[in-house]
């Protein structure tokens, strides 16, 4: 008898026919899902245009939706980047809040020139991202816990800095010009988001670092045993997420024209909803840039349309919460494994 | 046989088939009350499967009969049923929870005593004290398991197994099954365990004892049942055997491996430089180990499970921190515990656990294959065109199916996944490639392809260090085999000595007189 038997037959045999059936069902679902979000977006636009032609189907409304959602889009990209490496950054909203407060705060009464204040605000969240990364990668603290703690600390910092009051006194009006900038009638925020999305896409899809991020998220052990410095990838990713949070905060402040200590944390859930919903489209089952952007647009269109139809204000959080749960469930199924 | 009526455990006609492969074939044996019955066999002989069938983890094939203390059972009882029927198991990992106290861990076995729905800790503590008293252990019930020495933990696990389950249908413990109980014990503490087992024997409990360490078998066992390729070769009185005879029974008469001639006909790599130099390296099981591998050489590492085979791979590759010693690859001395440095120096590792460590299951064939050094343009961006070309070439060269480079690797068969892992490393022309069970769970066709790639890599100068629990695989491919025993290289087999029988003898520490002669002959010939 030459046949050799391994010590682990259950591994050798694997999930045979039942697994194959699930696989093929999933394959169908995956291909059906690929352009689900763009199709859903078009359907929503058509429905609301028919129901509210005077208010919804206008260029003004389009501009408003796109501009206001630019803040969320950048934040969602930050959430997506940390999700790609298999980590959660729950301090994203608080980081954005910090930047949105620091920028006008530092620029108020000419304390710092506007560009310097802008850079300082982004540097602050970059530093926060770096600390998050070190806590997770080097001190081996679960990212969920580390960043929830960081979020609380940042909220405290925001309260301490502002005293709980909105900062508007002495804020230079030029602050608004960042968001108001509109070459050829295209709102600046749309251009900023497009550029940022393209840069993030290039990083993820066209650089070795992007591959390493995906590998760390897919299997930290396999990544490490391929010679990838997984700790460095983690730290850099959290830091880059911090940069994006800073940018989204700056965008928000330039739309508001003031520093509001209450904004930020509320944007965390919509950002995650968009990142998860995005994983159901384009590169199905994987967190991806265009899926995330389309998810932001789809949710925003849905919410804007429902608002214009006169539905009450609780619709928006309900919509976001439902989108998150549905998206996570769908992503789990499409990936074929828990997140 | 009048023994049958009072056997602690009686098994007859037990077979187990996994997707057409018969792993156990009609195994029958019985264990008397108060005896230590060794269960022996090589890696893959079916011991683990047999134990899992007894524990109710696997359901045996139809026709098996298992009687416990003379009472027939219905095979296929759930794992939770084994103890109620009178069987208790102490597995290698003991099943103790480090962050719980001694009393709590013991209660996990016998169940918690409650008063009005709440746990009665006073009662629980006194139950724990009873268990501790079985072996006069020097522990307190409220100590955490993590603070208790390893040997004590093993005894606590046994004590827990002995405590009768308090339930209406529970039976007295008839048979205790110990799976490699000394594997993690310090050498001199085995005596403490054996003294404890003598007390268990005295209570009339039968003990099934699984161990690779034959010295222990001769010290403690009364009889032994030997499995070979899933078939029982016999049950033997230990007193009537010596170590050499027992090893021959365990290995059996294997035909000489023909392919070792292929190894000897290869051009001698004696003139080539050393690529890997490991000097006095120690880890957890590995102690003061030294070895060298020359360029283009295929060196096998043979050892029993738990000998530190895989640990050796991790120590060299930097995936595990070494306590002492140096690892040199070509002219570079590798820092301890840095995989990146090892990869930078030209070392690759095909890990044992392919699904966890070898592939990133969510990534495509392309992404997995170029993970080590993705091809880049001077701008720093990925060179997708060059990458595509390289991957297509590798897919053809390794005959990877499906051939689509964008296939997600998690959907492929084990053999094809392994080819991708291999291609990933060979693509960067490593100086040294370490292979840990490279053909485990791989079908015959893929295995031949993998061996072909490995031979051609070695011809191009890559040094290969291959670990395999199936010694036939080592005999087929290796120029030289190092046998690991007690954490260091105990023996070295070269050329015609590279047979699986010689490796088996050497892993058990039995000198192979025939091979000794050939060594001298070889030396003279040179």
Short mmCIF file of N, CA and C in Angstrom, two decimals, chain B residues 119-266:
data_model
loop_
_atom_site.label_atom_id
_atom_site.label_comp_id
_atom_site.label_asym_id
_atom_site.label_seq_id
_atom_site.Cartn_x
_atom_site.Cartn_y
_atom_site.Cartn_z
N UNK B 119 -23.69 30.18 41.10
CA UNK B 119 -22.64 29.20 41.35
C UNK B 119 -22.28 29.21 42.84
N UNK B 120 -22.22 28.03 43.42
CA UNK B 120 -21.79 27.93 44.82
C UNK B 120 -20.28 27.75 44.84
N UNK B 121 -19.59 28.86 45.10
CA UNK B 121 -18.12 28.81 45.00
C UNK B 121 -17.50 27.99 46.11
N UNK B 122 -18.19 27.94 47.28
CA UNK B 122 -17.64 27.15 48.37
C UNK B 122 -17.58 25.68 47.96
N UNK B 123 -18.69 25.22 47.39
CA UNK B 123 -18.80 23.83 46.93
C UNK B 123 -17.78 23.58 45.80
N UNK B 124 -17.69 24.59 44.91
CA UNK B 124 -16.81 24.45 43.75
C UNK B 124 -15.36 24.31 44.20
N UNK B 125 -15.01 25.12 45.23
CA UNK B 125 -13.64 25.08 45.71
C UNK B 125 -13.32 23.74 46.36
N UNK B 126 -14.29 23.19 47.06
CA UNK B 126 -14.01 21.92 47.72
C UNK B 126 -13.92 20.79 46.70
N UNK B 127 -14.71 20.89 45.64
CA UNK B 127 -14.58 19.91 44.54
C UNK B 127 -13.19 20.01 43.91
N UNK B 128 -12.75 21.24 43.71
CA UNK B 128 -11.43 21.46 43.13
C UNK B 128 -10.35 20.87 44.04
N UNK B 129 -10.53 21.07 45.36
CA UNK B 129 -9.54 20.53 46.29
C UNK B 129 -9.48 19.01 46.22
N UNK B 130 -10.64 18.39 46.06
CA UNK B 130 -10.66 16.93 45.90
C UNK B 130 -9.83 16.51 44.69
N UNK B 131 -10.03 17.23 43.59
CA UNK B 131 -9.31 16.88 42.36
C UNK B 131 -7.81 17.08 42.55
N UNK B 132 -7.46 18.19 43.20
CA UNK B 132 -6.04 18.48 43.43
C UNK B 132 -5.42 17.40 44.30
N UNK B 133 -6.21 16.90 45.26
CA UNK B 133 -5.70 15.89 46.19
C UNK B 133 -5.43 14.55 45.51
N UNK B 134 -6.07 14.29 44.36
CA UNK B 134 -5.84 13.02 43.68
C UNK B 134 -4.34 12.82 43.46
N UNK B 135 -3.67 13.89 43.06
CA UNK B 135 -2.24 13.78 42.79
C UNK B 135 -1.39 14.57 43.79
N UNK B 136 -1.98 15.00 44.90
CA UNK B 136 -1.26 15.82 45.88
C UNK B 136 -0.55 17.01 45.22
N UNK B 137 -1.29 17.74 44.42
CA UNK B 137 -0.65 18.85 43.70
C UNK B 137 -0.50 20.06 44.59
N UNK B 138 0.59 20.80 44.36
CA UNK B 138 0.86 21.99 45.17
C UNK B 138 0.26 23.22 44.50
N UNK B 139 -1.05 23.22 44.27
CA UNK B 139 -1.70 24.41 43.73
C UNK B 139 -2.90 24.75 44.60
N UNK B 140 -3.29 26.03 44.55
CA UNK B 140 -4.50 26.47 45.23
C UNK B 140 -5.63 26.58 44.21
N UNK B 141 -6.87 26.34 44.63
CA UNK B 141 -7.98 26.39 43.66
C UNK B 141 -8.14 27.74 42.99
N UNK B 142 -7.72 28.83 43.67
CA UNK B 142 -7.96 30.14 43.07
C UNK B 142 -6.75 30.69 42.31
N UNK B 143 -5.76 29.84 42.04
CA UNK B 143 -4.65 30.29 41.19
C UNK B 143 -5.09 30.28 39.72
N UNK B 144 -4.55 31.23 38.96
CA UNK B 144 -4.83 31.23 37.53
C UNK B 144 -4.00 30.14 36.86
N UNK B 145 -4.60 29.49 35.84
CA UNK B 145 -3.88 28.44 35.12
C UNK B 145 -2.57 28.97 34.53
N UNK B 146 -2.59 30.24 34.08
CA UNK B 146 -1.36 30.77 33.44
C UNK B 146 -0.20 30.87 34.42
N UNK B 147 -0.51 30.89 35.73
CA UNK B 147 0.56 30.97 36.73
C UNK B 147 1.02 29.60 37.21
N UNK B 148 0.41 28.54 36.67
CA UNK B 148 0.71 27.19 37.11
C UNK B 148 1.71 26.58 36.13
N UNK B 149 2.76 25.89 36.64
CA UNK B 149 3.75 25.30 35.72
C UNK B 149 3.12 24.28 34.76
N UNK B 150 3.79 24.09 33.61
CA UNK B 150 3.24 23.26 32.54
C UNK B 150 2.92 21.85 33.02
N UNK B 151 3.83 21.27 33.77
CA UNK B 151 3.64 19.89 34.22
C UNK B 151 2.39 19.78 35.10
N UNK B 152 2.23 20.78 35.97
CA UNK B 152 1.07 20.81 36.85
C UNK B 152 -0.21 20.90 36.03
N UNK B 153 -0.16 21.67 34.96
CA UNK B 153 -1.34 21.82 34.11
C UNK B 153 -1.75 20.48 33.53
N UNK B 154 -0.74 19.70 33.07
CA UNK B 154 -1.05 18.39 32.50
C UNK B 154 -1.74 17.52 33.54
N UNK B 155 -1.22 17.56 34.77
CA UNK B 155 -1.82 16.73 35.82
C UNK B 155 -3.22 17.22 36.17
N UNK B 156 -3.41 18.53 36.15
CA UNK B 156 -4.75 19.07 36.42
C UNK B 156 -5.74 18.61 35.34
N UNK B 157 -5.26 18.60 34.10
CA UNK B 157 -6.13 18.16 33.01
C UNK B 157 -6.52 16.70 33.21
N UNK B 158 -5.56 15.90 33.69
CA UNK B 158 -5.86 14.49 33.94
C UNK B 158 -6.81 14.37 35.13
N UNK B 159 -6.54 15.14 36.17
CA UNK B 159 -7.41 15.11 37.35
C UNK B 159 -8.83 15.49 36.96
N UNK B 160 -8.95 16.47 36.10
CA UNK B 160 -10.27 16.89 35.65
C UNK B 160 -10.97 15.76 34.91
N UNK B 161 -10.18 15.04 34.09
CA UNK B 161 -10.76 13.93 33.34
C UNK B 161 -11.23 12.82 34.28
N UNK B 162 -10.53 12.67 35.43
CA UNK B 162 -10.87 11.59 36.35
C UNK B 162 -12.14 11.88 37.15
N UNK B 163 -12.41 13.16 37.41
CA UNK B 163 -13.56 13.49 38.23
C UNK B 163 -14.84 13.01 37.57
N UNK B 164 -15.65 12.30 38.30
CA UNK B 164 -16.86 11.74 37.71
C UNK B 164 -17.84 12.86 37.43
N UNK B 165 -18.42 12.80 36.29
CA UNK B 165 -19.43 13.79 35.94
C UNK B 165 -20.68 13.55 36.79
N UNK B 166 -21.16 14.59 37.40
CA UNK B 166 -22.34 14.44 38.24
C UNK B 166 -23.59 14.56 37.38
N UNK B 167 -24.11 13.44 36.97
CA UNK B 167 -25.32 13.45 36.16
C UNK B 167 -26.04 12.14 36.32
N UNK B 168 -27.31 12.10 35.97
CA UNK B 168 -28.09 10.88 36.18
C UNK B 168 -27.58 9.69 35.37
N UNK B 169 -27.10 9.95 34.12
CA UNK B 169 -26.74 8.84 33.26
C UNK B 169 -25.24 8.63 33.15
N UNK B 170 -24.48 9.26 34.05
CA UNK B 170 -23.04 9.20 33.85
C UNK B 170 -22.45 7.89 34.36
N UNK B 171 -21.35 7.48 33.72
CA UNK B 171 -20.69 6.25 34.11
C UNK B 171 -19.39 6.58 34.82
N UNK B 172 -18.90 5.61 35.59
CA UNK B 172 -17.56 5.70 36.14
C UNK B 172 -16.57 5.80 34.99
N UNK B 173 -15.45 6.47 35.21
CA UNK B 173 -14.45 6.54 34.16
C UNK B 173 -13.86 5.15 33.92
N UNK B 174 -13.95 4.68 32.68
CA UNK B 174 -13.42 3.35 32.37
C UNK B 174 -12.06 3.47 31.70
N UNK B 175 -11.92 4.46 30.85
CA UNK B 175 -10.71 4.52 30.03
C UNK B 175 -10.29 5.98 29.82
N UNK B 176 -9.02 6.25 30.06
CA UNK B 176 -8.46 7.59 29.90
C UNK B 176 -7.56 7.58 28.67
N UNK B 177 -7.76 8.51 27.77
CA UNK B 177 -6.96 8.53 26.55
C UNK B 177 -6.06 9.76 26.55
N UNK B 178 -4.76 9.54 26.52
CA UNK B 178 -3.79 10.62 26.60
C UNK B 178 -3.08 10.75 25.25
N UNK B 179 -3.20 11.94 24.64
CA UNK B 179 -2.58 12.16 23.33
C UNK B 179 -1.30 12.97 23.52
N UNK B 180 -0.17 12.33 23.38
CA UNK B 180 1.14 12.99 23.50
C UNK B 180 1.23 13.83 24.78
N UNK B 181 1.01 13.22 25.94
CA UNK B 181 0.97 14.04 27.16
C UNK B 181 2.32 14.63 27.53
N UNK B 182 3.41 14.05 27.06
CA UNK B 182 4.72 14.58 27.46
C UNK B 182 5.29 15.54 26.43
N UNK B 183 4.53 15.80 25.34
CA UNK B 183 5.09 16.61 24.25
C UNK B 183 5.57 17.97 24.73
N UNK B 184 4.84 18.56 25.69
CA UNK B 184 5.24 19.91 26.11
C UNK B 184 5.88 19.90 27.50
N UNK B 185 6.15 18.73 28.04
CA UNK B 185 6.72 18.68 29.40
C UNK B 185 8.25 18.82 29.36
N UNK B 186 8.81 19.48 30.37
CA UNK B 186 10.26 19.45 30.51
C UNK B 186 10.71 18.00 30.72
N UNK B 187 11.89 17.66 30.22
CA UNK B 187 12.32 16.26 30.19
C UNK B 187 12.21 15.54 31.53
N UNK B 188 12.68 16.20 32.59
CA UNK B 188 12.74 15.48 33.87
C UNK B 188 11.39 15.39 34.58
N UNK B 189 10.36 16.08 34.02
CA UNK B 189 9.06 16.05 34.68
C UNK B 189 8.19 14.88 34.25
N UNK B 190 8.67 14.10 33.25
CA UNK B 190 7.89 12.95 32.81
C UNK B 190 7.65 11.99 33.98
N UNK B 191 8.65 11.90 34.89
CA UNK B 191 8.51 11.01 36.05
C UNK B 191 7.29 11.37 36.89
N UNK B 192 7.07 12.67 37.06
CA UNK B 192 5.93 13.12 37.86
C UNK B 192 4.63 12.62 37.22
N UNK B 193 4.58 12.74 35.88
CA UNK B 193 3.40 12.27 35.15
C UNK B 193 3.24 10.76 35.32
N UNK B 194 4.34 10.03 35.20
CA UNK B 194 4.23 8.57 35.27
C UNK B 194 3.78 8.12 36.65
N UNK B 195 4.26 8.81 37.69
CA UNK B 195 3.82 8.48 39.05
C UNK B 195 2.32 8.69 39.17
N UNK B 196 1.84 9.78 38.55
CA UNK B 196 0.40 10.06 38.59
C UNK B 196 -0.37 8.98 37.85
N UNK B 197 0.18 8.56 36.72
CA UNK B 197 -0.53 7.55 35.92
C UNK B 197 -0.60 6.22 36.68
N UNK B 198 0.44 5.94 37.49
CA UNK B 198 0.39 4.71 38.30
C UNK B 198 -0.82 4.74 39.24
N UNK B 199 -1.11 5.92 39.80
CA UNK B 199 -2.27 6.02 40.68
C UNK B 199 -3.56 5.79 39.91
N UNK B 200 -3.60 6.32 38.67
CA UNK B 200 -4.80 6.14 37.84
C UNK B 200 -5.00 4.65 37.53
N UNK B 201 -3.88 3.99 37.20
CA UNK B 201 -3.93 2.55 36.93
C UNK B 201 -4.50 1.80 38.14
N UNK B 202 -4.02 2.20 39.31
CA UNK B 202 -4.42 1.51 40.54
C UNK B 202 -5.92 1.61 40.77
N UNK B 203 -6.55 2.63 40.21
CA UNK B 203 -8.01 2.74 40.34
C UNK B 203 -8.74 1.84 39.36
N UNK B 204 -7.98 1.09 38.56
CA UNK B 204 -8.61 0.18 37.62
C UNK B 204 -9.05 0.83 36.32
N UNK B 205 -8.52 2.03 36.07
CA UNK B 205 -8.84 2.71 34.82
C UNK B 205 -7.86 2.27 33.74
N UNK B 206 -8.35 1.97 32.56
CA UNK B 206 -7.47 1.66 31.44
C UNK B 206 -6.95 2.96 30.83
N UNK B 207 -5.69 2.96 30.39
CA UNK B 207 -5.12 4.18 29.81
C UNK B 207 -4.63 3.89 28.39
N UNK B 208 -5.09 4.69 27.44
CA UNK B 208 -4.54 4.63 26.09
C UNK B 208 -3.52 5.76 26.00
N UNK B 209 -2.31 5.41 25.61
CA UNK B 209 -1.21 6.36 25.67
C UNK B 209 -0.60 6.52 24.29
N UNK B 210 -0.73 7.73 23.73
CA UNK B 210 -0.17 7.99 22.41
C UNK B 210 1.10 8.79 22.59
N UNK B 211 2.20 8.30 22.04
CA UNK B 211 3.44 9.06 22.12
C UNK B 211 4.40 8.60 21.04
N UNK B 212 5.22 9.54 20.59
CA UNK B 212 6.29 9.19 19.65
C UNK B 212 7.54 8.76 20.40
N UNK B 213 7.57 9.02 21.71
CA UNK B 213 8.81 8.80 22.45
C UNK B 213 8.84 7.35 22.96
N UNK B 214 9.63 6.53 22.29
CA UNK B 214 9.61 5.10 22.59
C UNK B 214 10.17 4.80 23.97
N UNK B 215 11.10 5.62 24.46
CA UNK B 215 11.63 5.38 25.81
C UNK B 215 10.50 5.37 26.83
N UNK B 216 9.58 6.30 26.65
CA UNK B 216 8.45 6.39 27.57
C UNK B 216 7.60 5.13 27.49
N UNK B 217 7.41 4.65 26.26
CA UNK B 217 6.57 3.47 26.07
C UNK B 217 7.14 2.31 26.87
N UNK B 218 8.47 2.16 26.80
CA UNK B 218 9.08 1.03 27.50
C UNK B 218 9.04 1.22 29.02
N UNK B 219 8.95 2.47 29.46
CA UNK B 219 8.89 2.69 30.90
C UNK B 219 7.50 2.47 31.46
N UNK B 220 6.48 2.85 30.67
CA UNK B 220 5.16 2.91 31.30
C UNK B 220 4.14 1.94 30.71
N UNK B 221 4.31 1.56 29.44
CA UNK B 221 3.23 0.81 28.79
C UNK B 221 3.31 -0.68 29.10
N UNK B 222 2.14 -1.32 29.17
CA UNK B 222 2.08 -2.76 29.33
C UNK B 222 1.99 -3.43 27.96
N UNK B 223 1.15 -2.87 27.12
CA UNK B 223 1.00 -3.43 25.77
C UNK B 223 0.99 -2.28 24.77
N UNK B 224 1.11 -2.61 23.49
CA UNK B 224 1.07 -1.58 22.46
C UNK B 224 0.30 -2.10 21.26
N UNK B 225 -0.51 -1.23 20.68
CA UNK B 225 -1.13 -1.53 19.40
C UNK B 225 -0.48 -0.61 18.37
N UNK B 226 -0.05 -1.21 17.25
CA UNK B 226 0.67 -0.43 16.24
C UNK B 226 -0.20 -0.30 14.99
N UNK B 227 -0.30 0.91 14.48
CA UNK B 227 -1.01 1.16 13.22
C UNK B 227 0.01 1.50 12.14
N UNK B 228 -0.27 0.99 10.94
CA UNK B 228 0.58 1.35 9.81
C UNK B 228 -0.34 1.59 8.63
N UNK B 229 -0.32 2.78 8.06
CA UNK B 229 -1.20 3.13 6.94
C UNK B 229 -2.66 2.79 7.21
N UNK B 230 -3.10 3.03 8.42
CA UNK B 230 -4.51 2.84 8.77
C UNK B 230 -4.89 1.41 9.10
N UNK B 231 -3.93 0.49 9.05
CA UNK B 231 -4.22 -0.90 9.36
C UNK B 231 -3.46 -1.27 10.63
N UNK B 232 -4.12 -2.08 11.48
CA UNK B 232 -3.44 -2.53 12.69
C UNK B 232 -2.47 -3.65 12.33
N UNK B 233 -1.21 -3.51 12.76
CA UNK B 233 -0.28 -4.61 12.51
C UNK B 233 -0.36 -5.64 13.63
N UNK B 234 -0.77 -5.22 14.81
CA UNK B 234 -0.93 -6.17 15.91
C UNK B 234 -0.90 -5.46 17.24
N UNK B 235 -1.23 -6.21 18.30
CA UNK B 235 -1.06 -5.70 19.66
C UNK B 235 0.02 -6.55 20.31
N UNK B 236 0.94 -5.91 21.01
CA UNK B 236 2.14 -6.60 21.48
C UNK B 236 2.36 -6.36 22.97
N UNK B 237 2.89 -7.39 23.64
CA UNK B 237 3.33 -7.19 25.02
C UNK B 237 4.66 -6.47 24.98
N UNK B 238 4.72 -5.33 25.66
CA UNK B 238 5.94 -4.54 25.61
C UNK B 238 7.13 -5.30 26.19
N UNK B 239 6.86 -6.10 27.25
CA UNK B 239 7.95 -6.82 27.92
C UNK B 239 8.66 -7.78 26.96
N UNK B 240 7.94 -8.20 25.92
CA UNK B 240 8.52 -9.18 25.00
C UNK B 240 9.29 -8.53 23.85
N UNK B 241 9.37 -7.21 23.84
CA UNK B 241 9.99 -6.52 22.72
C UNK B 241 11.18 -5.70 23.18
N UNK B 242 12.12 -5.45 22.27
CA UNK B 242 13.08 -4.40 22.55
C UNK B 242 12.80 -3.24 21.59
N UNK B 243 13.51 -2.14 21.80
CA UNK B 243 13.20 -0.92 21.07
C UNK B 243 13.34 -1.12 19.55
N UNK B 244 14.43 -1.82 19.17
CA UNK B 244 14.68 -2.01 17.75
C UNK B 244 13.54 -2.79 17.10
N UNK B 245 13.09 -3.86 17.78
CA UNK B 245 12.03 -4.69 17.22
C UNK B 245 10.75 -3.87 17.07
N UNK B 246 10.48 -3.03 18.07
CA UNK B 246 9.26 -2.22 18.02
C UNK B 246 9.32 -1.23 16.86
N UNK B 247 10.48 -0.63 16.66
CA UNK B 247 10.62 0.33 15.55
C UNK B 247 10.37 -0.38 14.22
N UNK B 248 10.91 -1.60 14.08
CA UNK B 248 10.70 -2.32 12.81
C UNK B 248 9.21 -2.59 12.59
N UNK B 249 8.48 -2.87 13.70
CA UNK B 249 7.04 -3.10 13.56
C UNK B 249 6.35 -1.80 13.12
N UNK B 250 6.78 -0.69 13.72
CA UNK B 250 6.15 0.60 13.39
C UNK B 250 6.41 0.99 11.94
N UNK B 251 7.65 0.82 11.49
CA UNK B 251 7.98 1.23 10.11
C UNK B 251 7.51 0.20 9.11
N UNK B 252 7.64 -1.07 9.45
CA UNK B 252 7.29 -2.13 8.51
C UNK B 252 8.38 -2.29 7.48
N UNK B 253 8.26 -3.29 6.67
CA UNK B 253 9.25 -3.51 5.63
C UNK B 253 8.85 -2.72 4.41
N UNK B 254 9.55 -1.65 4.18
CA UNK B 254 9.22 -0.84 3.01
C UNK B 254 10.15 -1.21 1.88
N UNK B 255 9.66 -1.26 0.65
CA UNK B 255 10.57 -1.52 -0.46
C UNK B 255 11.57 -0.37 -0.58
N UNK B 256 12.79 -0.66 -0.99
CA UNK B 256 13.78 0.43 -1.12
C UNK B 256 13.27 1.47 -2.12
N UNK B 257 13.47 2.73 -1.79
CA UNK B 257 12.98 3.79 -2.67
C UNK B 257 13.87 3.90 -3.89
N UNK B 258 13.27 3.75 -5.04
CA UNK B 258 14.05 3.74 -6.28
C UNK B 258 14.56 5.12 -6.63
N UNK B 259 13.78 6.14 -6.27
CA UNK B 259 14.12 7.46 -6.77
C UNK B 259 15.37 8.04 -6.09
N UNK B 260 15.81 7.39 -5.00
CA UNK B 260 17.01 7.92 -4.37
C UNK B 260 18.21 7.79 -5.31
N UNK B 261 18.10 6.85 -6.26
CA UNK B 261 19.18 6.74 -7.24
C UNK B 261 19.24 7.99 -8.10
N UNK B 262 18.06 8.57 -8.36
CA UNK B 262 18.02 9.81 -9.14
C UNK B 262 18.80 10.89 -8.40
N UNK B 263 18.65 10.89 -7.08
CA UNK B 263 19.34 11.90 -6.29
C UNK B 263 20.85 11.70 -6.37
N UNK B 264 21.29 10.44 -6.30
CA UNK B 264 22.73 10.20 -6.29
C UNK B 264 23.34 10.47 -7.66
N UNK B 265 22.52 10.35 -8.72
CA UNK B 265 23.08 10.56 -10.05
C UNK B 265 23.24 12.04 -10.37
N UNK B 266 22.66 12.88 -9.51
CA UNK B 266 22.79 14.31 -9.76
C UNK B 266 24.24 14.73 -9.59
#
